[in-house]
Coordinates of C-alpha atoms in Angstrom, one line a residue:
V1 CA 25.6 -5.4 -12.6
V2 CA 22.5 -4.2 -14.4
F3 CA 20.4 -6.2 -11.9
L4 CA 22.2 -4.6 -9.0
L5 CA 21.5 -1.1 -10.4
A6 CA 17.9 -2.0 -11.0
I7 CA 17.5 -3.2 -7.4
S8 CA 19.3 -0.1 -6.0
S9 CA 17.0 2.2 -7.9
V10 CA 13.9 0.8 -6.2
A11 CA 13.1 2.4 -2.9
A12 CA 10.6 1.2 -0.3
V13 CA 8.2 4.0 0.6
S14 CA 7.6 4.5 4.3
I15 CA 4.1 5.0 5.7
D16 CA 4.9 8.6 6.4
E17 CA 6.0 9.2 2.8
E18 CA 2.9 7.4 1.4
C19 CA 0.6 9.5 3.6
Q20 CA 2.4 12.7 2.8
D21 CA 2.2 12.0 -0.9
N22 CA -1.6 11.9 -0.4
G23 CA -1.8 15.1 1.5
F24 CA -1.6 13.9 5.1
D25 CA 1.1 14.7 7.7
Y26 CA 2.2 11.2 8.7
G27 CA 1.3 7.5 8.8
I28 CA 0.1 5.5 11.8
A29 CA 0.1 1.9 10.5
K30 CA 0.2 -0.1 7.3
Y31 CA -1.5 -3.5 7.0
D32 CA -0.7 -5.9 4.2
C33 CA -3.3 -8.3 3.0
S34 CA -2.3 -11.8 1.9
N35 CA -4.5 -14.9 1.5
G36 CA -7.4 -12.9 3.0
V37 CA -5.6 -12.0 6.2
Y38 CA -4.5 -8.5 7.2
T39 CA -1.2 -8.3 9.1
L40 CA 0.7 -5.3 10.5
D41 CA 3.6 -4.5 8.1
E42 CA 4.8 -1.1 9.4
Q43 CA 4.0 1.3 12.2
N44 CA 5.2 4.5 13.8
S45 CA 5.3 5.7 17.4
L46 CA 1.6 6.7 17.3
Y47 CA 0.6 3.1 16.7
D48 CA 0.7 2.3 20.5
Y49 CA -2.3 4.7 21.0
Y50 CA -4.5 3.0 18.4
V51 CA -6.5 -0.2 18.1
F52 CA -7.2 -1.4 14.5
G53 CA -9.4 -4.2 13.3
F54 CA -10.3 -5.9 10.0
T55 CA -13.0 -8.3 9.0
G56 CA -13.3 -9.5 5.5
D57 CA -10.7 -10.4 2.8
C58 CA -8.4 -8.9 0.3
Q59 CA -11.2 -7.9 -2.0
E60 CA -13.5 -6.3 0.5
A61 CA -13.0 -5.6 4.2
D62 CA -14.5 -3.6 7.0
W63 CA -12.0 -1.7 9.2
T64 CA -12.2 -0.1 12.6
A65 CA -9.9 2.4 14.3
S66 CA -9.9 3.7 17.8
P67 CA -9.4 6.6 18.1
G68 CA -10.4 7.8 14.6
V69 CA -8.0 8.4 11.7
D70 CA -7.9 11.3 9.2
G71 CA -7.2 9.1 6.1
V72 CA -7.3 5.6 4.9
L73 CA -5.2 4.8 1.8
V74 CA -5.9 1.6 -0.2
K75 CA -3.4 0.1 -2.6
S76 CA -4.8 -2.3 -5.2
A77 CA -2.7 -3.3 -8.2
A78 CA -1.2 0.0 -9.4
D79 CA -4.0 2.1 -7.9
T80 CA -3.8 4.0 -4.7
S81 CA -7.1 5.5 -3.5
E82 CA -8.1 7.6 -0.5
D83 CA -10.9 5.7 1.0
G84 CA -12.4 7.5 4.0
D85 CA -11.6 8.5 7.5
G86 CA -13.0 8.3 11.0
T87 CA -13.5 5.3 13.2
S88 CA -14.8 2.7 10.7
G89 CA -15.4 2.0 7.0
T90 CA -15.1 -0.5 4.2
V91 CA -12.3 -0.8 1.7
Y92 CA -12.5 -2.6 -1.7
G93 CA -10.2 -4.0 -4.3
W94 CA -11.3 -3.2 -7.8
T95 CA -12.4 -5.0 -10.9
E96 CA -11.7 -3.9 -14.4
T97 CA -13.0 -5.3 -17.7
K98 CA -10.4 -6.1 -20.4
C99 CA -11.5 -7.0 -23.9
N100 CA -9.4 -8.6 -26.7
P101 CA -9.6 -7.3 -30.3
Q102 CA -12.3 -9.8 -31.1
G103 CA -14.6 -8.2 -28.5
V104 CA -14.3 -11.0 -25.9
C105 CA -14.3 -9.4 -22.5
K106 CA -13.2 -10.7 -19.1
D107 CA -13.4 -9.1 -15.6
I108 CA -10.0 -9.0 -13.8
T109 CA -10.2 -8.6 -10.1
H110 CA -7.4 -6.8 -8.3
D111 CA -7.1 -7.6 -4.6
I112 CA -6.1 -5.1 -1.9
S113 CA -2.3 -5.1 -1.4
H114 CA -2.3 -3.0 1.7
V115 CA -4.2 -0.4 3.7
T116 CA -2.4 2.6 5.3
F117 CA -3.9 4.7 8.1
C118 CA -2.9 8.4 8.1
K119 CA -3.1 11.3 10.5
D120 CA -3.0 15.1 10.2
S121 CA -1.6 17.4 12.8
N122 CA -4.3 19.9 12.0
G123 CA -7.1 17.6 12.9
G124 CA -8.2 16.0 9.7
N125 CA -8.1 18.5 6.8
G126 CA -5.5 16.5 4.7
G127 CA -5.9 14.3 1.8
N128 CA -5.8 15.2 -1.9
G129 CA -9.5 14.6 -2.4
C130 CA -8.9 11.9 -5.0
K131 CA -11.5 9.5 -3.4
G132 CA -11.2 6.9 -6.0
D133 CA -8.7 6.3 -8.9
C134 CA -5.4 8.1 -8.0
N135 CA -3.6 6.0 -10.6
G136 CA -0.5 7.8 -11.9
D137 CA -0.1 10.0 -8.9
H138 CA 2.7 7.8 -7.5
P139 CA 5.0 6.5 -10.2
V140 CA 7.3 4.8 -7.7
P141 CA 6.1 1.3 -6.8
V142 CA 5.5 0.5 -3.1
F143 CA 7.5 -2.4 -1.8
S144 CA 7.7 -3.6 1.8
F145 CA 11.1 -3.4 3.5
A146 CA 11.2 -7.2 3.7
T147 CA 10.9 -7.4 -0.2
L148 CA 13.6 -4.8 -0.6
A149 CA 15.9 -6.7 1.9
V150 CA 15.4 -10.0 0.0
A151 CA 16.1 -8.4 -3.3
V152 CA 19.3 -6.9 -2.0
V153 CA 20.5 -10.2 -0.5
L154 CA 19.7 -12.0 -3.8
A155 CA 21.6 -9.4 -5.7
G156 CA 24.6 -9.8 -3.4
L157 CA 24.5 -13.6 -3.8
G158 CA 24.3 -13.2 -7.6
L159 CA 27.3 -10.8 -7.6
A160 CA 29.3 -13.2 -5.4
Y161 CA 28.5 -16.1 -7.7
L162 CA 29.6 -14.1 -10.8
R163 CA 32.9 -13.1 -9.1
K164 CA 33.7 -16.8 -8.3
R165 CA 33.2 -17.7 -12.0

């Protein structure tokens, strides 16, 4: 039961909500990065009017958009950053240095989880100006709809199993 409540409290954030949380009016498309490949995860009705491209991997990638976009949001670990606008740019994962109490330090690399392209109805004056570390601005984790669906199915199967016992 606790598992079911935990699952039901997690909500997937749509591309419109993600863009609006960062000062834009709506989302155009969201691309997930996995194993160095960007794939379309979510789109809205504007997507048909755009052509997007990626070259690179989940740590660093060049993107193109035609026509131009008003905002590019990059999710890497718990960090969401506003990373440019226009018709092209480069997005980056990030590296942090963690040290143990003995002073031994290690770089930890966080790959890009996804890139979301945003649009403003006023022609590009949106965004929250964060241009870097926006950590903490969005306490709700972002999950794809597929992840949420799998979690709900697994919770249902778990409940069915417990009822049979």
